[in-house]
C-alpha positions as YAML, in Angstrom:
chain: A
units: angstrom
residues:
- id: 1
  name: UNK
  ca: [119.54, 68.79, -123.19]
- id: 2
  name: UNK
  ca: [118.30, 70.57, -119.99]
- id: 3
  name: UNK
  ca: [116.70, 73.67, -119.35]
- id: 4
  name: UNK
  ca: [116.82, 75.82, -116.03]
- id: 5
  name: UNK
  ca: [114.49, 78.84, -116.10]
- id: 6
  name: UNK
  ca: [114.28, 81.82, -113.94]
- id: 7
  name: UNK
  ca: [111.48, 83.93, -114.82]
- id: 8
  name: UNK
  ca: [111.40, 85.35, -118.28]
- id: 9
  name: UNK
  ca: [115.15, 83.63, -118.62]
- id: 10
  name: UNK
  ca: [116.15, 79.89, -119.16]
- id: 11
  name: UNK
  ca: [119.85, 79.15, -119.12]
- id: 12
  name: UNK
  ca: [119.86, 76.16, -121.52]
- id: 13
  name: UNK
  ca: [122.40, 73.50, -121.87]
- id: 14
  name: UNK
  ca: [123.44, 71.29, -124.74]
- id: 15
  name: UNK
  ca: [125.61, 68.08, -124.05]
- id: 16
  name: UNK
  ca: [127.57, 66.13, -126.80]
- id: 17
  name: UNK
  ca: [128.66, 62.32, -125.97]
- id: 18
  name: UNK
  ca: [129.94, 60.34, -128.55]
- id: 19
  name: UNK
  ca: [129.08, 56.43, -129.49]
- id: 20
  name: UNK
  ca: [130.33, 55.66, -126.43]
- id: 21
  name: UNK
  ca: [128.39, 57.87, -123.94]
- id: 22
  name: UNK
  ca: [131.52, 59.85, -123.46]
- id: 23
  name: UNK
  ca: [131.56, 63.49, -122.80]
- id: 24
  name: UNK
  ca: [132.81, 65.40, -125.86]
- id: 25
  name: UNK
  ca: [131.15, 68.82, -125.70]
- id: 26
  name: UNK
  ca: [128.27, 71.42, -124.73]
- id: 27
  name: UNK
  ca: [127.43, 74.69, -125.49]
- id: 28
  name: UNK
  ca: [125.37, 77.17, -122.56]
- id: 29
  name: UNK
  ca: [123.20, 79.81, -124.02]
- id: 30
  name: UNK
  ca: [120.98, 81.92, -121.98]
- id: 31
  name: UNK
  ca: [117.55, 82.96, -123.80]
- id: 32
  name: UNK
  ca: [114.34, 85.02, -123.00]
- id: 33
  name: UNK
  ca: [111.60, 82.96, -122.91]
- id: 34
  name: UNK
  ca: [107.75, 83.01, -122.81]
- id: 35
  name: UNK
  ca: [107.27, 79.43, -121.16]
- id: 36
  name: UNK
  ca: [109.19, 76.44, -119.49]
- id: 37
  name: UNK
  ca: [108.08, 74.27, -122.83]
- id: 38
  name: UNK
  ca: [109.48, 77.21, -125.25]
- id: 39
  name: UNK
  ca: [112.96, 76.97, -123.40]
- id: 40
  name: UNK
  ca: [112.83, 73.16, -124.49]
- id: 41
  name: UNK
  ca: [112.16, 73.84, -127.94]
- id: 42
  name: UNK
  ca: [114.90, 76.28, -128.37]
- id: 43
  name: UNK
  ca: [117.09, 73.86, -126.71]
- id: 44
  name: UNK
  ca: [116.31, 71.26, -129.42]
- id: 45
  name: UNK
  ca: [117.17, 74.21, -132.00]
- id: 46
  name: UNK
  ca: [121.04, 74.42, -129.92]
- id: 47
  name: UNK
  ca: [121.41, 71.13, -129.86]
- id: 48
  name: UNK
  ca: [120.80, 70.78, -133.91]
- id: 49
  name: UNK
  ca: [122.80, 74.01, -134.23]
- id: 50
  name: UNK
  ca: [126.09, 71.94, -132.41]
- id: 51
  name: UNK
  ca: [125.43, 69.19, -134.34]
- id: 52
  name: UNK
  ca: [126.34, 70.98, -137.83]
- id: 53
  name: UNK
  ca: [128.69, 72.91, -136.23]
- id: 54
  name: UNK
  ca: [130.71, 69.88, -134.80]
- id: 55
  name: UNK
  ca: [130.24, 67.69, -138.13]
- id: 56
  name: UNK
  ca: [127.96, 64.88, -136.62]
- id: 57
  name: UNK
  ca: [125.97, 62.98, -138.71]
- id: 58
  name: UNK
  ca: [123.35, 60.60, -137.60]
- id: 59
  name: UNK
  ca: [122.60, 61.94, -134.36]
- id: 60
  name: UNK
  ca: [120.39, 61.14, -131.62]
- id: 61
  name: UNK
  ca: [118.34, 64.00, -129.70]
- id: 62
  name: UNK
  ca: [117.63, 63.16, -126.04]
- id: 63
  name: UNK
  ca: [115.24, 65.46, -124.05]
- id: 64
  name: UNK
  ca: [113.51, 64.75, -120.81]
- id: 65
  name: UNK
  ca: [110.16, 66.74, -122.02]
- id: 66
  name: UNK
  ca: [107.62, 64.59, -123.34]
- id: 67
  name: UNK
  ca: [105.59, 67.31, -124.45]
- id: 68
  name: UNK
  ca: [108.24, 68.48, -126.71]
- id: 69
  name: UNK
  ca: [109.01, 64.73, -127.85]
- id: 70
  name: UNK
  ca: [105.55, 63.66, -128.51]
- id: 71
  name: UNK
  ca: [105.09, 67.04, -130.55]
- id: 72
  name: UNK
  ca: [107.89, 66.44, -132.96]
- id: 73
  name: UNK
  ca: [107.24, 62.83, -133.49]
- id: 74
  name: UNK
  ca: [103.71, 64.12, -134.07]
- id: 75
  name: UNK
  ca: [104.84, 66.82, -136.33]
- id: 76
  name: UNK
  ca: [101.96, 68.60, -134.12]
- id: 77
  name: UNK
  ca: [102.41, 72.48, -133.26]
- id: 78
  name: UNK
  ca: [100.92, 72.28, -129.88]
- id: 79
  name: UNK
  ca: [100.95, 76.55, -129.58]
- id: 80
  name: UNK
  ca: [100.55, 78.60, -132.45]
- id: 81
  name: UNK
  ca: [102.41, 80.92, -130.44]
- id: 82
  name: UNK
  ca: [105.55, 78.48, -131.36]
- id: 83
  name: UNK
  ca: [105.09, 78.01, -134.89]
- id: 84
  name: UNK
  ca: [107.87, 79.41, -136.28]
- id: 85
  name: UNK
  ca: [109.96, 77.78, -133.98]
- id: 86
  name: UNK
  ca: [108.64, 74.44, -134.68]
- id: 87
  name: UNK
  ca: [108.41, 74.89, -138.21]
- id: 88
  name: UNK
  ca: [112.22, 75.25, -138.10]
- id: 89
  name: UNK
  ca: [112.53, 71.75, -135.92]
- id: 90
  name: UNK
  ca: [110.52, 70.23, -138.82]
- id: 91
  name: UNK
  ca: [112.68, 71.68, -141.23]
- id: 92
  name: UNK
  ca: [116.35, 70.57, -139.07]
- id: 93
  name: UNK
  ca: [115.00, 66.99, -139.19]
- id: 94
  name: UNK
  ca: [114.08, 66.65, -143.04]
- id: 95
  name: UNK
  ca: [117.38, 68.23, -143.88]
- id: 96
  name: UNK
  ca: [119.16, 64.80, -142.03]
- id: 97
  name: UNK
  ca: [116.54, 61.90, -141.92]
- id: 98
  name: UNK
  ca: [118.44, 59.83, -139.95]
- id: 99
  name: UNK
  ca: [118.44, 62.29, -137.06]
- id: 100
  name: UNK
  ca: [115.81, 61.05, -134.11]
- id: 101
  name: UNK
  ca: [114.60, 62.72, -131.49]
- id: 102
  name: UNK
  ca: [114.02, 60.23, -128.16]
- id: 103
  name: UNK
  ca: [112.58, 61.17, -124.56]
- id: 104
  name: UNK
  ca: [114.60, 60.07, -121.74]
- id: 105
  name: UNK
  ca: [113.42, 59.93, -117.98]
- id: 106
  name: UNK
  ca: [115.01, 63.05, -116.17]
- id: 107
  name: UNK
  ca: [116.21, 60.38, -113.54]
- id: 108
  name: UNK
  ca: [118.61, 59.46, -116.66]
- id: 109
  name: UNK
  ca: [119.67, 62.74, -117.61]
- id: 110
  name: UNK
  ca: [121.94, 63.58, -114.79]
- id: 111
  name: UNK
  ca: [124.49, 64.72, -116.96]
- id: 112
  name: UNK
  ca: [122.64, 67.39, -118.77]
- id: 113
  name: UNK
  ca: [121.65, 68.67, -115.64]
- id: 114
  name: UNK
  ca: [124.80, 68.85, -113.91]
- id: 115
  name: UNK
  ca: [126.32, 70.32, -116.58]
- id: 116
  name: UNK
  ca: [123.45, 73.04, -116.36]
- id: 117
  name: UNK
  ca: [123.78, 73.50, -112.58]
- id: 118
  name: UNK
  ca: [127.65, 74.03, -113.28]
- id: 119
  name: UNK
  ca: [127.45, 76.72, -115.81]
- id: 120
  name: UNK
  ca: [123.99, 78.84, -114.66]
- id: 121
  name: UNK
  ca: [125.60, 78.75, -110.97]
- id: 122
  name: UNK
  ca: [128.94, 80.02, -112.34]
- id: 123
  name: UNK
  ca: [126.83, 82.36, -115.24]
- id: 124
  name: UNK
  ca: [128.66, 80.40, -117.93]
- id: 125
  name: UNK
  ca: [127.27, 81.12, -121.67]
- id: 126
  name: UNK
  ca: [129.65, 79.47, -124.22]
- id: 127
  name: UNK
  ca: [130.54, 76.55, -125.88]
- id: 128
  name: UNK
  ca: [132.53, 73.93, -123.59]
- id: 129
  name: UNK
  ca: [134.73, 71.21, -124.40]
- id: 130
  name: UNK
  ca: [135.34, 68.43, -121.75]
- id: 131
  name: UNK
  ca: [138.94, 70.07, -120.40]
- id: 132
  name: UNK
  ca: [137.00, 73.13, -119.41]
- id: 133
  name: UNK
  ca: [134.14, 71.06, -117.27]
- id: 134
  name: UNK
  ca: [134.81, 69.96, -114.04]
- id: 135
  name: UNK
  ca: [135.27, 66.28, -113.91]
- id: 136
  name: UNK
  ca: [133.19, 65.92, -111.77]
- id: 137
  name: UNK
  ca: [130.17, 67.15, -113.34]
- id: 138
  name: UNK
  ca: [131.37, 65.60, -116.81]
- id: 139
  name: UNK
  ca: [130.89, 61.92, -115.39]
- id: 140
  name: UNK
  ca: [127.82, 59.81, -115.27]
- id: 141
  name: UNK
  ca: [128.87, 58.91, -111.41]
...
């Protein structure tokens, strides 16, 4: 997951690999946001949302904000402001236990951000499968 915001917008980006670390898909979706940290959270939301839609079970959440990881591995609402928004995290991870959230160094998340870069410099807001990203920006090189 990555999140680019511009003011009162964040252009948030949603990347699918499979058990392999290979590319499969991601979905763009621009959203008006209060804060940096609510862009995240909504992110996490689009990233369970693509799960269901694409059938995975088991899945693994990777986000490079600790805040956001610490708070759902806390079950903590750390702004009252974003309790119904958490409150629906909560309730996306008891519905499949064996879904995890983990935080990964941004260093390591090159992937989710080029992907991002792609489609907020190109205004892209859909749902992308790996023929319509450039190959470039699909690989881990």
């Amino acid at each position: 997951m990555c999140v680019f915001c511009k003011g009162d917008l964040a252009f948030i980006v949603v990347v699918a690999l499979n058990g392999e670390g290979d590319f499969v898909d991601a979905v763009t979706v621009k959203v008006k946001c209060a804060s940096p940290f609510e862009a995240e959270c909504w992110a996490l939301c689009h990233a369970f949302s693509l799960c269901l839609r694409m059938n995975f079970v088991d899945a693994n959440f990777f986000s490079d904000c600790l805040s956001l990881v610490s708070a759902v591995h806390g079950s903590t609402i750390p702004s009252w402001k974003l309790t119904n928004l958490f409150l629906h995290l909560f309730s996306c991870l008891n519905v499949d236990a064996k879904c995890c959230v983990f935080w990964i160094p941004r260093k390591d998340n090159s992937l989710a951000h080029n992907v991002a870069a792609w489609a907020t410099s190109h205004n892209i807001v859909v749902s992308l499968c790996v023929v319509d990203v450039a190959p470039l920006v699909a690989t881990l090189d």
